[in-house]
Coordinates of C-alpha atoms in Angstrom, one line a residue:
M1 CA -32.1 38.3 4.4
P2 CA -35.6 39.1 3.4
T3 CA -38.0 40.6 5.9
L4 CA -41.8 40.3 6.4
L5 CA -43.9 42.6 8.6
Y6 CA -47.3 41.3 9.7
I7 CA -49.9 43.6 11.1
A8 CA -52.2 41.9 13.7
P9 CA -55.2 44.0 15.1
H10 CA -55.3 41.8 18.2
P11 CA -53.0 39.2 19.9
D12 CA -54.0 35.9 18.1
D13 CA -54.6 37.4 14.6
E14 CA -51.1 36.4 13.7
C15 CA -52.3 32.7 14.1
D16 CA -55.7 32.3 12.6
N17 CA -55.2 34.6 9.7
G18 CA -51.5 34.1 8.9
G19 CA -49.9 31.4 11.0
G20 CA -49.1 29.2 8.0
L21 CA -47.5 32.0 6.0
L22 CA -45.5 33.2 8.9
A23 CA -44.2 29.7 9.7
M24 CA -43.4 29.2 6.1
R25 CA -41.4 32.5 5.8
V26 CA -39.4 31.6 9.0
S27 CA -38.5 28.2 7.4
E28 CA -37.4 30.1 4.3
G29 CA -35.0 32.2 6.3
Y30 CA -37.0 35.4 6.5
N31 CA -36.8 37.9 9.4
V32 CA -40.4 38.0 10.5
Y33 CA -41.9 40.8 12.7
V34 CA -45.4 41.2 14.1
V35 CA -47.1 44.4 15.2
Y36 CA -50.0 43.9 17.6
M37 CA -52.2 47.0 17.3
T38 CA -54.5 46.7 20.3
D39 CA -54.2 45.2 23.8
G40 CA -57.1 42.6 23.3
R41 CA -58.7 43.5 26.6
L42 CA -62.2 42.9 25.3
G43 CA -61.4 39.4 24.0
S44 CA -63.9 37.4 25.9
P45 CA -67.6 36.7 25.6
K46 CA -67.8 37.0 29.4
P47 CA -67.7 40.7 30.6
E48 CA -66.2 39.7 33.9
E49 CA -63.1 38.3 32.1
R50 CA -62.4 41.6 30.2
G51 CA -60.0 44.3 31.2
E52 CA -56.4 44.9 32.1
E53 CA -55.7 41.5 33.4
L54 CA -56.8 39.9 30.1
A55 CA -54.7 42.4 28.2
R56 CA -51.6 41.4 30.2
R57 CA -52.4 37.7 29.7
R58 CA -52.8 38.1 25.9
I59 CA -49.4 39.7 25.6
M60 CA -47.8 36.7 27.3
E61 CA -49.9 34.3 25.2
A62 CA -48.7 36.1 22.0
E63 CA -45.1 35.8 23.0
E64 CA -45.5 32.0 23.6
A65 CA -47.4 31.7 20.2
L66 CA -44.5 33.5 18.4
K67 CA -42.1 31.0 19.8
V68 CA -44.1 28.2 18.2
L69 CA -43.9 30.0 14.9
G70 CA -40.1 30.4 15.3
I71 CA -40.3 34.2 15.6
P72 CA -38.2 35.8 18.3
T73 CA -40.2 37.7 20.9
N74 CA -38.1 40.8 20.4
H75 CA -39.5 40.9 16.9
A76 CA -42.9 41.8 18.4
F77 CA -44.3 45.3 18.7
F78 CA -47.2 45.8 21.1
L79 CA -48.7 49.2 20.5
N80 CA -51.4 48.6 23.1
Y81 CA -54.2 50.8 21.7
P82 CA -57.5 50.0 23.5
D83 CA -59.3 47.0 22.1
G84 CA -62.3 48.1 20.1
E85 CA -61.1 51.7 19.8
L86 CA -58.3 51.6 17.1
S87 CA -60.4 53.6 14.6
S88 CA -60.1 56.5 17.1
H89 CA -56.3 56.4 17.0
I90 CA -55.5 56.2 13.3
D91 CA -53.7 59.6 13.0
E92 CA -51.7 58.7 16.1
A93 CA -50.8 55.2 15.0
V94 CA -49.6 56.0 11.4
P95 CA -46.3 57.6 12.5
R96 CA -45.6 54.7 14.8
I97 CA -46.0 52.2 11.9
I98 CA -43.9 54.5 9.7
N99 CA -41.2 54.3 12.3
I100 CA -41.3 50.5 12.5
I101 CA -41.3 50.1 8.7
S102 CA -38.3 52.5 8.5
R103 CA -36.4 50.6 11.1
I104 CA -36.9 47.0 9.8
K105 CA -37.2 47.8 6.1
P106 CA -39.6 44.9 5.1
D107 CA -39.7 43.3 1.7
E108 CA -43.3 42.1 2.4
V109 CA -46.1 43.7 4.4
V110 CA -49.2 41.8 5.4
H111 CA -52.2 43.7 6.9
P112 CA -56.0 43.5 7.2
S113 CA -58.2 44.4 4.3
V114 CA -60.0 47.7 4.2
F115 CA -63.2 45.7 3.5
E116 CA -63.1 44.3 7.1
V117 CA -66.3 44.6 9.0
H118 CA -64.5 44.5 12.4
M119 CA -63.5 48.1 13.0
D120 CA -60.1 47.3 14.6
H121 CA -59.2 45.2 11.6
W122 CA -60.4 47.9 9.2
A123 CA -58.4 50.5 11.1
A124 CA -55.3 48.4 11.1
G125 CA -55.5 48.1 7.3
V126 CA -56.1 51.9 6.9
I127 CA -53.1 52.7 9.2
T128 CA -50.7 50.4 7.3
I129 CA -51.8 51.6 3.9
R130 CA -51.4 55.2 4.9
A131 CA -48.0 54.5 6.4
L132 CA -46.8 52.8 3.2
K133 CA -48.2 55.6 1.1
E134 CA -46.4 58.3 3.2
L135 CA -43.1 56.5 3.0
G136 CA -43.5 56.0 -0.7
I137 CA -41.6 52.7 -0.7
K138 CA -42.0 49.6 -2.9
V139 CA -42.9 46.4 -1.0
K140 CA -44.9 43.3 -1.7
E141 CA -48.2 44.1 0.0
Y142 CA -50.9 41.5 0.9
S143 CA -54.1 41.9 2.8
Y144 CA -56.3 39.4 4.5
L145 CA -60.0 39.4 5.2
N146 CA -61.3 37.8 8.4
Y147 CA -64.7 39.4 8.9
E148 CA -66.1 39.5 5.4
P149 CA -68.9 42.0 4.7
N150 CA -72.2 40.2 4.0
L151 CA -75.9 40.8 4.4
E152 CA -76.1 38.8 7.6
R153 CA -73.5 41.1 9.3
F154 CA -75.2 44.2 8.0
R155 CA -78.6 43.0 9.4
R156 CA -76.9 42.2 12.7
N157 CA -75.0 45.4 13.1
R158 CA -77.2 47.8 11.1
R159 CA -74.1 49.9 10.3
L160 CA -74.1 51.8 7.1
D161 CA -70.3 51.3 6.7
V162 CA -70.9 47.6 6.5
L163 CA -73.4 48.0 3.7
L164 CA -71.0 50.3 1.9
K165 CA -68.1 47.8 2.3
L166 CA -70.4 45.0 1.1
I167 CA -71.3 46.9 -2.1
L168 CA -67.7 47.9 -2.8
Y169 CA -66.4 44.4 -2.0
R170 CA -68.9 42.8 -4.5
L171 CA -67.8 45.2 -7.1
V172 CA -64.1 44.5 -6.9
K173 CA -64.1 40.9 -5.5
D174 CA -64.1 39.1 -8.9
R175 CA -61.4 41.5 -10.2
S176 CA -59.1 41.3 -7.2
R177 CA -55.8 39.4 -7.5
V178 CA -55.4 36.7 -5.0
I179 CA -52.3 34.7 -3.9
T180 CA -52.8 31.4 -2.2
F181 CA -50.2 29.6 -0.2
N182 CA -50.1 25.9 0.4
I183 CA -49.5 25.7 4.2
S184 CA -50.2 21.9 4.6
Q185 CA -46.9 21.2 6.2
Y186 CA -47.4 24.0 8.7
R187 CA -51.0 23.2 9.7
Q188 CA -50.0 21.6 13.0
V189 CA -47.7 24.5 13.8
K190 CA -50.4 27.0 13.1
H191 CA -52.9 25.1 15.3
E192 CA -50.4 24.9 18.1
C193 CA -49.7 28.6 17.8
M194 CA -53.4 29.3 18.3
R195 CA -53.5 26.9 21.3
K196 CA -51.0 29.2 23.0
H197 CA -53.7 31.9 22.9
E198 CA -55.7 29.8 25.4
S199 CA -57.9 32.7 26.5
Q200 CA -59.2 32.9 22.9
Y201 CA -58.9 29.3 21.8
R202 CA -61.3 27.9 24.4
Y203 CA -64.1 30.0 22.9
L204 CA -63.5 29.1 19.2
S205 CA -66.3 27.3 17.5
K206 CA -65.8 24.1 15.5
E207 CA -66.8 26.0 12.4
Y208 CA -64.1 28.6 13.0
I209 CA -61.4 25.9 13.7
D210 CA -62.4 24.1 10.6
K211 CA -62.2 27.2 8.5
Y212 CA -58.9 28.5 9.7
F213 CA -57.0 25.5 11.1
N214 CA -58.2 22.4 9.2
T215 CA -57.2 23.8 5.9
D216 CA -54.2 23.5 3.7
Y217 CA -54.4 27.0 2.3
E218 CA -54.2 30.6 3.2
S219 CA -55.3 33.3 0.7
Y220 CA -54.4 37.0 0.5
F221 CA -55.4 39.8 -1.7
I222 CA -52.4 41.2 -3.6
E223 CA -52.3 45.0 -3.0
S224 CA -48.9 45.5 -4.7
E225 CA -46.0 43.4 -6.0

């Protein structure tokens, strides 16, 4: 039975970025596993809602969301690094991902792109790539890009790394290989998955919902085949 490992920087990233693919793979008979890198404690626009209680809630929401996708809750790994601080734990996290990959032996690995502007997403991509490189194994490797580098984000953040990512992304974007999955029959499942992340769903904009949930397609960069 083939196995897919999905790397989610926060609880809910398995839904908006990959819910369609995950539901599809489950229906095809795959064993699907999800790693949640951070605890999601900062996942609210309201400071008074952030903290340990939100982190606990997001774990429970993630478990309910996995059930919607047809993924057993014992196929979830919660590494619980502090939300917003994953880039400070890269060296520590790599051996943990190596251990998980060695245990489940995935045929496909899906992780965030290293062009991600969000530092937790970027760090999750770096960690996974390093783990795969150290293991030296051959898998189908796809990456997804949620927070794309652009001039608006650079002006807003004034971070030099965003500018560098933007330049590199523009240089390689047109040459990148992309795989697109038709997830039309899983749209409702994907949306219901996200609804289980109620602490996050209630703050999503209509634009975000249209982009990630009112679409028949999910696209990924092909890192290796």
